[in-house]
Structure formats: structure tokens, C-alpha cells
Coordinates of N, CA and C in Angstrom, one line a residue:
M10 N -35.9 -56.8 -80.6 CA -35.9 -56.0 -79.5 C -35.7 -54.6 -79.9
T11 N -36.4 -53.6 -79.7 CA -36.3 -52.7 -79.5 C -35.7 -52.0 -78.2
D12 N -35.5 -50.7 -78.3 CA -34.8 -49.8 -77.1 C -36.2 -49.3 -76.6
D13 N -36.6 -48.7 -76.1 CA -37.5 -47.7 -75.9 C -37.3 -46.5 -74.9
V14 N -36.8 -45.8 -76.3 CA -35.8 -44.3 -75.9 C -37.3 -43.2 -75.9
S15 N -37.3 -42.5 -74.9 CA -37.9 -41.7 -74.6 C -37.6 -40.1 -75.3
G16 N -38.2 -39.6 -75.5 CA -38.1 -38.0 -76.3 C -37.6 -36.9 -75.7
E17 N -38.5 -37.3 -74.4 CA -37.9 -35.6 -73.7 C -36.7 -36.1 -72.7
S18 N -36.6 -34.6 -72.7 CA -34.9 -34.3 -71.6 C -35.6 -33.7 -70.4
P19 N -34.5 -34.1 -69.6 CA -34.3 -34.3 -68.5 C -35.0 -32.7 -68.1
K20 N -35.3 -32.8 -67.6 CA -35.7 -31.2 -66.5 C -35.1 -30.3 -66.0
A21 N -34.5 -29.3 -66.1 CA -33.4 -28.8 -65.6 C -33.8 -28.5 -63.9
V22 N -32.9 -28.6 -63.0 CA -33.3 -28.8 -61.8 C -33.1 -27.1 -61.5
L23 N -33.5 -26.3 -61.0 CA -33.1 -24.8 -60.5 C -32.9 -24.4 -58.6
L24 N -31.7 -24.0 -58.9 CA -31.4 -23.6 -57.6 C -31.6 -22.8 -57.2
P25 N -32.1 -22.3 -56.0 CA -32.1 -21.0 -55.5 C -30.9 -19.8 -55.6
E26 N -31.5 -18.6 -55.5 CA -30.4 -18.0 -56.0 C -29.7 -17.8 -54.6
D27 N -28.2 -17.8 -54.4 CA -27.5 -17.8 -53.4 C -27.4 -16.2 -52.8
N28 N -28.8 -16.1 -52.4 CA -28.4 -14.8 -51.6 C -28.8 -14.8 -50.2
L29 N -28.7 -13.7 -49.5 CA -29.1 -13.6 -48.2 C -30.8 -13.7 -48.0
D30 N -31.9 -13.2 -48.9 CA -33.1 -13.6 -48.8 C -33.0 -15.0 -48.8
S31 N -32.4 -16.0 -49.4 CA -32.8 -17.4 -50.1 C -32.6 -18.5 -48.8
R32 N -32.1 -17.5 -47.8 CA -31.8 -18.8 -46.5 C -32.1 -18.1 -45.3
S33 N -31.8 -19.0 -44.3 CA -32.3 -18.0 -42.7 C -31.6 -17.6 -42.8
I34 N -31.7 -16.3 -42.1 CA -30.4 -15.2 -41.3 C -30.1 -15.3 -40.2
T35 N -29.2 -15.8 -39.9 CA -28.5 -15.9 -38.4 C -27.5 -14.4 -38.3
W36 N -26.9 -13.9 -39.4 CA -26.3 -12.5 -38.8 C -26.4 -12.0 -38.3
P37 N -27.5 -11.1 -37.9 CA -28.2 -10.4 -37.0 C -27.7 -10.9 -35.6
T38 N -28.2 -12.1 -35.1 CA -27.7 -12.7 -33.6 C -26.5 -13.1 -33.6
V39 N -25.2 -13.1 -34.4 CA -24.0 -13.4 -34.1 C -23.6 -12.2 -34.1
L40 N -23.9 -11.1 -34.9 CA -23.0 -9.8 -34.7 C -23.6 -9.1 -33.4
G41 N -24.9 -9.1 -33.2 CA -25.1 -8.4 -32.0 C -25.0 -9.2 -31.2
A42 N -24.6 -10.5 -30.8 CA -23.9 -11.3 -29.7 C -22.3 -10.6 -29.3
I43 N -21.3 -10.9 -30.4 CA -20.3 -10.4 -30.6 C -20.0 -8.9 -30.0
S44 N -21.0 -8.0 -30.8 CA -21.0 -6.8 -30.0 C -21.6 -6.2 -28.5
I45 N -22.3 -7.4 -28.3 CA -22.8 -7.0 -26.7 C -21.4 -7.3 -26.0
V46 N -21.0 -8.5 -26.3 CA -19.7 -9.1 -25.7 C -18.5 -7.8 -25.2
Y47 N -18.5 -7.3 -27.1 CA -17.4 -6.4 -27.3 C -17.6 -5.0 -26.2
S48 N -19.0 -4.6 -26.5 CA -19.3 -3.6 -25.7 C -19.0 -4.0 -23.9
V49 N -19.5 -4.9 -23.3 CA -19.3 -4.8 -22.0 C -17.2 -5.1 -21.7
L50 N -16.6 -5.4 -22.9 CA -15.0 -5.3 -22.4 C -14.6 -4.1 -22.5
G51 N -15.6 -3.3 -23.7 CA -14.9 -2.1 -23.7 C -15.2 -0.8 -22.4
V52 N -16.5 -1.1 -21.7 CA -17.0 -0.8 -20.4 C -15.7 -1.1 -19.3
F53 N -15.0 -2.2 -19.2 CA -14.3 -2.8 -18.5 C -12.8 -2.0 -18.4
S54 N -12.6 -2.3 -19.8 CA -11.4 -1.2 -20.3 C -11.0 -0.2 -19.9
N55 N -12.5 1.0 -20.4 CA -12.6 2.1 -20.2 C -12.7 2.3 -19.0
T56 N -12.9 1.9 -18.2 CA -13.1 2.0 -16.4 C -11.6 2.0 -15.6
C57 N -11.2 0.2 -16.3 CA -9.4 0.4 -15.7 C -8.6 1.4 -15.8
G58 N -8.8 1.6 -16.8 CA -7.8 2.8 -17.9 C -8.1 3.9 -17.0
T59 N -9.4 4.9 -17.2 CA -9.7 5.9 -16.0 C -9.2 6.1 -14.9
A60 N -9.5 5.0 -14.1 CA -9.3 4.8 -12.7 C -8.1 4.4 -12.3
S61 N -6.9 4.1 -13.4 CA -5.6 3.8 -13.1 C -4.3 5.1 -13.1
I62 N -4.9 6.3 -13.5 CA -4.6 7.7 -13.2 C -4.4 8.3 -11.7
F63 N -5.4 7.5 -11.2 CA -5.8 8.1 -10.0 C -5.6 7.2 -8.6
L64 N -5.5 5.5 -9.2 CA -5.1 5.0 -8.3 C -3.8 3.5 -8.6
G65 N -3.3 4.1 -9.5 CA -1.9 3.3 -10.0 C -0.8 3.7 -9.0
D66 N -0.2 5.0 -8.5 CA -0.1 5.2 -7.5 C -0.3 4.2 -6.3
A67 N -1.0 4.7 -5.7 CA -1.6 3.4 -4.8 C -1.2 2.1 -4.5
G68 N -1.7 1.8 -5.6 CA -1.2 0.1 -6.5 C 0.4 -0.3 -6.4
L69 N 1.0 0.8 -6.6 CA 2.6 0.8 -6.3 C 3.0 0.5 -4.7
K70 N 2.3 1.3 -4.4 CA 2.9 1.2 -2.9 C 2.6 0.1 -1.8
L71 N 1.1 -0.5 -2.4 CA 0.7 -1.4 -2.1 C 1.3 -2.4 -1.9
A72 N 2.5 -2.4 -3.2 CA 3.2 -3.6 -4.0 C 4.8 -3.3 -3.4
G73 N 5.2 -2.4 -2.3 CA 6.2 -2.1 -2.0 C 6.8 -1.1 -2.8
V74 N 6.9 -0.7 -3.9 CA 7.1 0.2 -5.0 C 6.9 1.2 -4.6
E75 N 7.7 2.2 -4.1 CA 7.6 4.0 -3.7 C 8.4 4.9 -4.7
V76 N 7.3 5.0 -5.6 CA 8.3 5.7 -7.1 C 8.5 7.4 -6.4
E77 N 9.7 7.6 -6.7 CA 9.7 9.3 -6.3 C 9.0 10.4 -6.9
G78 N 8.2 11.0 -6.3 CA 7.3 11.6 -6.9 C 6.2 11.4 -7.5
G79 N 5.9 10.2 -6.6 CA 4.7 9.5 -7.4 C 4.7 9.2 -9.0
L80 N 3.5 9.2 -9.3 CA 3.2 8.9 -10.7 C 3.5 10.3 -11.8
G81 N 3.0 11.5 -11.1 CA 3.3 12.5 -11.6 C 3.2 12.9 -13.3
F82 N 1.6 12.3 -13.2 CA 1.0 12.7 -14.6 C 0.5 14.0 -15.1
P83 N 1.8 14.6 -16.3 CA 0.8 16.2 -16.2 C -0.3 15.9 -16.8
A84 N -0.9 17.3 -16.4 CA -2.4 17.9 -16.5 C -3.0 17.4 -18.0
W85 N -2.2 17.4 -18.5 CA -2.5 17.2 -20.1 C -3.2 15.5 -20.5
I86 N -2.1 14.4 -19.8 CA -2.6 13.9 -19.7 C -3.4 13.1 -18.8
T87 N -3.8 13.8 -17.7 CA -4.6 13.4 -16.9 C -6.4 13.4 -17.5
I88 N -6.1 15.0 -18.0 CA -7.6 15.9 -19.0 C -7.5 14.4 -19.7
S89 N -7.0 14.7 -20.4 CA -7.0 13.7 -22.3 C -7.7 12.0 -21.5
T90 N -7.2 11.3 -20.7 CA -7.8 10.0 -20.0 C -8.8 10.1 -19.6
L91 N -9.3 10.6 -18.9 CA -11.3 11.0 -18.6 C -11.9 11.5 -19.5
I92 N -11.4 12.2 -20.6 CA -12.1 12.7 -21.7 C -12.3 11.2 -23.0
S93 N -11.1 11.0 -22.6 CA -11.1 9.5 -23.9 C -12.0 8.4 -23.0
G94 N -11.7 8.3 -21.7 CA -12.9 7.1 -21.1 C -14.1 7.3 -21.0
G95 N -14.3 8.8 -21.0 CA -15.9 9.0 -21.0 C -16.5 8.8 -22.4
V96 N -15.6 9.4 -23.0 CA -16.0 8.6 -24.4 C -16.5 6.9 -24.6
G97 N -15.1 6.6 -24.4 CA -15.0 5.2 -24.7 C -16.0 4.5 -24.3
L98 N -16.8 5.2 -22.8 CA -18.4 4.4 -21.9 C -19.5 5.1 -23.5
I99 N -19.2 5.8 -23.8 CA -20.4 6.2 -24.1 C -20.8 5.5 -25.5
L100 N -19.4 5.4 -25.9 CA -19.2 4.5 -27.5 C -19.8 3.2 -26.8
A101 N -19.4 2.2 -26.3 CA -19.6 1.1 -25.2 C -20.5 1.0 -24.8
V102 N -22.1 1.6 -24.7 CA -23.3 1.9 -24.3 C -24.3 1.8 -25.7
L103 N -23.7 2.8 -26.7 CA -24.2 2.6 -27.8 C -24.0 1.2 -28.6
L104 N -22.5 1.0 -28.4 CA -22.8 -0.4 -28.7 C -23.5 -2.0 -28.4
F105 N -23.5 -1.1 -26.9 CA -24.8 -2.4 -26.0 C -25.8 -2.0 -26.7
V106 N -26.6 -1.2 -27.4 CA -27.5 -1.0 -27.5 C -28.0 -1.2 -29.1
G107 N -26.9 -0.9 -29.9 CA -27.3 -1.3 -31.5 C -26.9 -2.9 -31.6
G108 N -26.1 -3.5 -30.9 CA -26.1 -4.9 -30.4 C -27.2 -6.2 -30.3
V109 N -28.2 -5.2 -29.3 CA -29.2 -5.7 -28.8 C -30.7 -5.3 -29.7
G110 N -30.3 -4.4 -30.5 CA -31.5 -4.1 -31.9 C -31.2 -5.0 -33.2
L111 N -29.8 -5.3 -33.0 CA -29.4 -6.5 -34.2 C -30.0 -7.7 -33.5
I112 N -30.3 -8.3 -32.3 CA -30.8 -9.1 -32.1 C -32.2 -9.3 -31.9
R113 N -32.5 -7.8 -32.1 CA -34.3 -7.6 -31.4 C -35.0 -7.7 -32.9
R114 N -34.3 -7.4 -34.0 CA -34.5 -6.4 -35.4 C -35.1 -5.3 -35.6
W115 N -34.3 -4.9 -34.7 CA -34.5 -3.1 -34.8 C -34.0 -2.8 -36.0
P116 N -34.5 -1.7 -36.8 CA -34.0 -1.3 -38.0 C -33.2 -0.2 -37.4
G117 N -33.4 0.5 -36.4 CA -32.1 2.2 -36.4 C -31.2 1.3 -35.4
S118 N -31.0 -0.1 -35.2 CA -29.9 -0.7 -35.0 C -28.4 -0.3 -35.9
L119 N -28.8 -0.8 -37.5 CA -28.1 -0.5 -38.6 C -27.4 1.1 -38.5
P120 N -28.2 1.9 -38.6 CA -27.6 3.5 -38.7 C -27.1 3.8 -37.4
L121 N -27.1 2.9 -36.2 CA -26.5 3.4 -34.9 C -25.1 2.8 -34.5
L122 N -25.2 1.5 -35.4 CA -24.2 0.5 -35.6 C -22.9 1.5 -36.4
K123 N -23.8 1.9 -37.3 CA -22.6 2.7 -38.3 C -22.2 4.0 -38.0
F124 N -22.9 4.7 -37.4 CA -22.2 5.9 -36.2 C -20.8 5.5 -35.4
W125 N -21.3 4.0 -34.7 CA -20.3 3.6 -33.9 C -18.6 3.3 -34.6
V126 N -19.3 2.7 -35.4 CA -18.1 2.2 -36.4 C -17.5 3.2 -36.6
V127 N -17.7 4.3 -37.5 CA -17.0 5.8 -37.4 C -16.2 6.4 -36.6
A128 N -17.1 6.4 -35.6 CA -16.9 7.3 -34.2 C -15.8 6.9 -33.5
S129 N -15.8 5.2 -33.3 CA -14.8 4.3 -32.5 C -13.3 4.3 -33.2
I130 N -13.2 4.3 -34.9 CA -12.1 4.6 -35.7 C -11.3 6.1 -35.3
L131 N -12.1 6.9 -34.6 CA -11.5 8.3 -35.2 C -11.3 8.4 -33.6
A132 N -11.6 7.8 -33.0 CA -11.5 8.2 -31.3 C -10.3 7.2 -31.6
T133 N -10.0 6.0 -31.5 CA -8.8 5.1 -31.8 C -7.4 6.0 -32.2
V134 N -7.9 6.6 -33.3 CA -6.8 7.2 -33.9 C -6.4 8.6 -33.3
I135 N -7.5 9.1 -32.9 CA -6.9 9.9 -31.7 C -6.1 9.8 -30.8
Q136 N -6.4 8.5 -29.9 CA -6.2 8.3 -28.8 C -4.4 7.5 -29.0
I137 N -4.2 7.3 -30.3 CA -2.8 6.9 -30.9 C -2.0 8.2 -31.0
V138 N -2.4 8.8 -31.6 CA -1.8 10.1 -31.6 C -1.2 10.8 -30.2
L139 N -2.6 10.8 -29.3 CA -1.8 11.2 -27.9 C -1.2 10.3 -27.7
G140 N -1.0 9.0 -27.6 CA -0.2 8.1 -27.3 C 1.3 8.4 -27.7
F141 N 1.6 9.4 -29.0 CA 2.8 9.8 -29.0 C 3.3 10.7 -28.5
F142 N 2.4 11.5 -28.3 CA 2.5 12.7 -27.5 C 3.3 12.4 -26.3
A143 N 2.4 11.0 -25.7 CA 3.0 10.9 -24.5 C 4.0 10.0 -23.9
I144 N 5.2 9.9 -25.1 CA 5.5 9.0 -25.4 C 6.8 9.4 -24.1
N145 N 7.6 10.4 -24.2 CA 8.8 11.1 -23.2 C 8.1 10.5 -21.9
N146 N 7.1 11.0 -21.5 CA 6.6 11.1 -20.2 C 6.5 9.7 -20.1
N147 N 5.8 8.7 -20.8 CA 5.5 7.4 -20.5 C 6.8 6.8 -19.8
T148 N 8.4 7.0 -21.0 CA 9.3 6.8 -20.8 C 10.3 6.7 -19.7
D149 N 10.2 8.2 -19.5 CA 10.2 8.9 -17.5 C 9.7 8.0 -17.0
L150 N 7.9 8.1 -16.8 CA 7.2 7.0 -15.7 C 7.9 5.6 -15.5
Q151 N 8.3 4.9 -16.7 CA 8.8 3.6 -16.6 C 10.3 3.5 -15.9
I152 N 11.1 4.6 -15.9 CA 12.2 4.5 -15.5 C 12.5 4.7 -14.3
R153 N 11.3 5.7 -13.9 CA 11.1 5.5 -12.7 C 10.5 4.5 -11.7
I154 N 9.8 4.1 -12.5 CA 9.2 2.5 -11.6 C 10.1 1.4 -11.7
Q155 N 11.0 1.4 -12.8 CA 11.8 0.2 -12.8 C 13.1 0.5 -11.4
D156 N 13.9 1.8 -11.5 CA 14.4 2.4 -10.3 C 14.2 1.5 -9.2
A157 N 12.3 2.5 -9.0 CA 11.9 2.1 -7.8 C 11.8 0.5 -6.9
T158 N 11.0 -0.6 -8.1 CA 11.4 -2.1 -8.3 C 12.8 -2.1 -7.8
V159 N 13.7 -1.8 -8.3 CA 15.1 -2.3 -8.0 C 15.4 -2.3 -6.5
D160 N 14.9 -0.7 -5.9 CA 15.4 -0.5 -5.0 C 14.9 -1.4 -3.8
M161 N 13.7 -1.4 -4.1 CA 12.4 -2.6 -2.8 C 13.8 -3.9 -3.2
L162 N 13.7 -4.2 -4.6 CA 14.4 -5.7 -4.2 C 15.4 -6.0 -3.7
R163 N 16.7 -4.6 -3.6 CA 17.9 -4.6 -3.5 C 17.7 -4.4 -1.4
K164 N 16.6 -3.8 -1.4 CA 16.4 -3.5 0.3 C 15.8 -5.2 0.5
Q165 N 14.9 -6.0 0.5 CA 14.5 -7.0 0.6 C 15.8 -8.4 0.4
N166 N 16.7 -8.2 -0.4 CA 17.7 -9.2 -0.7 C 18.9 -8.4 -1.5
P167 N 19.9 -8.2 -0.4 CA 21.0 -7.1 -0.6 C 21.7 -8.1 -1.6
E168 N 21.6 -9.3 -1.6 CA 23.1 -9.9 -2.3 C 22.0 -10.1 -3.7
I169 N 21.0 -9.7 -4.4 CA 20.5 -9.9 -5.0 C 21.4 -9.7 -6.7
S170 N 21.4 -10.4 -8.2 CA 22.8 -10.1 -8.7 C 22.2 -9.0 -9.8
S171 N 23.1 -8.5 -10.9 CA 22.5 -8.0 -12.4 C 21.8 -8.6 -13.1
G172 N 22.3 -9.9 -12.8 CA 21.8 -11.5 -13.9 C 20.4 -11.7 -13.7
D173 N 20.3 -11.4 -12.3 CA 18.7 -11.8 -11.6 C 17.9 -10.8 -12.3
L174 N 18.3 -9.4 -11.7 CA 17.8 -7.9 -11.9 C 17.7 -8.6 -13.8
A175 N 18.4 -8.6 -14.6 CA 18.1 -8.6 -15.7 C 17.0 -10.1 -16.5
A176 N 17.2 -10.7 -15.4 CA 16.2 -11.9 -16.2 C 14.5 -11.5 -15.4
M177 N 14.7 -10.4 -15.0 CA 13.1 -10.0 -14.2 C 12.9 -8.9 -15.6
G178 N 13.6 -8.4 -16.2 CA 13.6 -7.2 -16.9 C 13.7 -6.2 -16.3
L179 N 14.6 -6.2 -15.4 CA 14.8 -5.0 -14.9 C 16.0 -3.9 -14.9
D180 N 16.2 -4.1 -15.8 CA 17.5 -3.6 -16.5 C 17.7 -2.8 -17.8
K181 N 16.4 -2.4 -18.3 CA 16.3 -1.8 -19.6 C 17.1 -0.4 -19.4
S182 N 17.6 -0.1 -20.6 CA 18.2 1.3 -21.3 C 16.8 1.9 -21.6
E183 N 16.9 3.9 -21.3 CA 15.8 4.5 -21.6 C 15.4 3.9 -23.2
G184 N 16.1 3.8 -23.7 CA 16.1 3.9 -25.4 C 15.6 2.5 -25.8
E185 N 15.3 1.4 -24.9 CA 14.8 0.0 -24.6 C 13.4 0.0 -24.4
I186 N 13.2 1.0 -23.3 CA 12.3 1.7 -22.6 C 10.9 2.1 -23.9
R187 N 11.8 3.4 -24.8 CA 11.0 4.2 -25.7 C 10.9 3.7 -26.7
S188 N 11.7 2.4 -26.8 CA 11.2 2.3 -28.2 C 10.0 0.7 -27.7
E189 N 9.9 0.6 -26.5 CA 8.5 -0.6 -25.8 C 7.2 0.0 -26.4
S190 N 7.7 1.1 -25.6 CA 6.6 2.2 -25.5 C 5.6 2.7 -27.0
T191 N 6.9 2.9 -27.5 CA 6.4 3.2 -29.3 C 6.0 1.9 -30.1
R192 N 6.0 0.7 -29.7 CA 5.6 -0.4 -30.0 C 4.5 -0.6 -29.8
N193 N 4.4 -0.5 -28.4 CA 3.0 -0.7 -27.6 C 1.6 0.5 -28.3
T194 N 2.6 1.3 -28.2 CA 1.2 2.6 -28.6 C 0.7 1.9 -29.9
L195 N 1.5 1.7 -30.7 CA 1.0 1.0 -32.0 C 0.2 -0.3 -32.1
V196 N 0.4 -1.0 -31.3 CA 0.0 -2.2 -31.2 C -0.9 -2.5 -30.6
F197 N -1.3 -1.9 -29.3 CA -2.5 -2.1 -28.2 C -3.2 -0.9 -28.7
G198 N -2.8 0.1 -29.3 CA -3.4 1.1 -29.6 C -4.1 0.8 -30.7
G199 N -3.8 -0.1 -32.0 CA -4.3 0.0 -33.1 C -5.7 -1.1 -32.9
I200 N -4.9 -2.0 -32.4 CA -6.6 -3.3 -32.1 C -7.3 -3.0 -31.7
P201 N -7.6 -2.4 -30.7 CA -9.6 -1.9 -30.8 C -9.8 -1.4 -31.7
V202 N -9.3 -0.9 -33.3 CA -9.7 -0.4 -34.4 C -10.5 -1.5 -35.4
I203 N -10.1 -3.2 -35.0 CA -10.1 -3.9 -35.9 C -11.6 -4.3 -35.6
Y204 N -12.2 -4.5 -34.6 CA -13.7 -4.8 -35.1 C -14.6 -4.3 -35.5
P205 N -14.8 -2.5 -35.1 CA -15.1 -1.6 -35.8 C -15.0 -1.3 -37.5
M206 N -13.8 -2.3 -38.1 CA -14.1 -2.0 -39.5 C -14.3 -3.3 -40.0
V207 N -14.4 -4.5 -38.9 CA -14.9 -5.6 -39.3 C -16.2 -5.4 -39.6
L208 N -16.9 -4.8 -38.4 CA -18.3 -4.7 -38.2 C -18.7 -3.4 -39.6
G209 N -17.9 -2.9 -39.8 CA -18.5 -1.9 -41.0 C -18.5 -2.5 -42.0
F210 N -17.5 -3.2 -42.4 CA -17.6 -3.7 -43.7 C -18.7 -4.3 -43.9
L211 N -19.3 -5.4 -42.5 CA -20.1 -6.4 -42.7 C -21.7 -5.7 -43.2
L212 N -21.6 -4.6 -42.3 CA -23.2 -3.5 -42.0 C -23.7 -2.9 -43.3
T213 N -22.0 -2.6 -43.8 CA -22.4 -2.0 -45.3 C -22.6 -2.8 -46.8
S214 N -23.1 -4.3 -46.7 CA -23.2 -5.3 -47.4 C -24.9 -4.8 -47.9
K215 N -24.8 -5.0 -49.4 CA -26.2 -4.5 -49.7 C -26.7 -5.2 -49.6
G216 N -26.8 -6.9 -49.4 CA -27.6 -7.9 -49.4 C -28.5 -7.7 -47.9
R217 N -27.8 -7.4 -46.7 CA -27.5 -7.1 -45.5 C -28.6 -5.6 -45.0
V218 N -28.6 -4.7 -45.9 CA -28.9 -3.8 -45.7 C -30.5 -4.0 -46.4
R219 N -30.7 -4.5 -47.2 CA -31.6 -5.2 -47.8 C -32.8 -5.4 -47.1
Q220 N -31.6 -6.4 -45.9 CA -32.6 -7.2 -45.1 C -33.4 -6.4 -43.4
V221 N -32.3 -5.4 -43.8 CA -32.6 -4.6 -42.3 C -33.6 -3.6 -43.0
E222 N -33.6 -3.0 -43.8 CA -35.1 -2.8 -44.6 C -35.7 -3.4 -44.3
G223 N -36.6 -4.6 -44.4 CA -37.5 -5.5 -44.4 C -38.0 -5.6 -42.9
W224 N -37.0 -4.9 -41.9 CA -37.4 -5.5 -40.6 C -38.8 -4.3 -40.3
E225 N -39.4 -4.7 -39.2 CA -40.4 -3.7 -38.9 C -39.9 -3.7 -37.4

């Protein structure tokens, strides 16, 4: 009895190259949808931030809090807030257009979004710097709001104790408020830079750039 041994070697299995061109591309739709949602949030936040300059005092009065001298924003803070709000709205519109362009596979969406990335990062850095310049003003404002809130609560309930006020966070010193303002400027001022950096990193991929160049 003899074994039937074949002299042929098994054929090599060739796998497709693992790149963006060898599989279905879904990244434009995903990034486009995220960009559209982010742009809508940008419109909302910039509108509310700008409106707070004019409506903040009225809102406190509706809540029964009478701040001595009103909010009293310096002119430079009002002007810088208006400018940054306007720039933010423009950038939000550009991001929306770029997001729609990605979904529709428009070649011009890539340079538009790259411009948005650079402009957004610069705008965020400028806002953080301005935020540090406004620390003293913000600290003074928070102290006046805290004092006015305490006065309102004592009028409503003369028996309210210092412990009750402390539980509501209304016993903070100037140093504590200044420290919170500094931390909030860094944290909340820096959060908006995360998506531009991620998007910029993804859009500079050579494979994605080649993919966009093939769009008509």
C-alpha cells in the first residue's frame, strides 16, 4: 500500500493590503456627522455666552438676587466677549459646512476643515489668555453675587445658619473663589480645543488625503 503524495505546494493566500483604499470608507460620514453636531453645540454655546453679558443681571433679579452695582462688566470684557462670540459663530458655521461637505464627499471640505482646526485652536488659546486677564474681575463679581445671595436667603429665612450657607457653597473666601476661577479657566477654556486637535490629526492622514483627492 502506497501513499498518494502530491508534489504541489499549497497556494499562498493573498490578503488585501490594509489601507483605506481596500475597504469601504465610512470615516467621512462619521466625522461629518460629529462635526455637524459639534457645530450646533458651538452655535448654542456662543449665543448663550454672548447673551449672558446683557441678560445675566436680569436673570439674577428674576431669581430675587440683587447684586450691588449690577454685574458691572468692564468695557474690554464686554467687547472681547462680543468679538469672541461672533468669531465662534462664524467658526461654527464653517464647521457645519465642512461637515456637510464630508458627508457629500466634497473635495473642498478638507481644506475648509483644516482651516477651521487652526482657527479654532488659536481662538481657544486667545480666550484662555483673556480669561486669565479677567480673573480679578470675575473674582469680584462672584463675591458680590455670593453676598447678594446670602442677603436674599437671610431675608427669606432669618434663622438660616452659617452651616446651612456653607452646605450651599455660599461661604467661600476670596482666595477660594480666585482658585476656582483659575481652574475653571484652564479646564472649561481648554475643553473646546480637544475636538479640533482630534479632527486635525485624523484629517492629516495620508490615506484619507488620497481618498479625498479621488472625490469629484
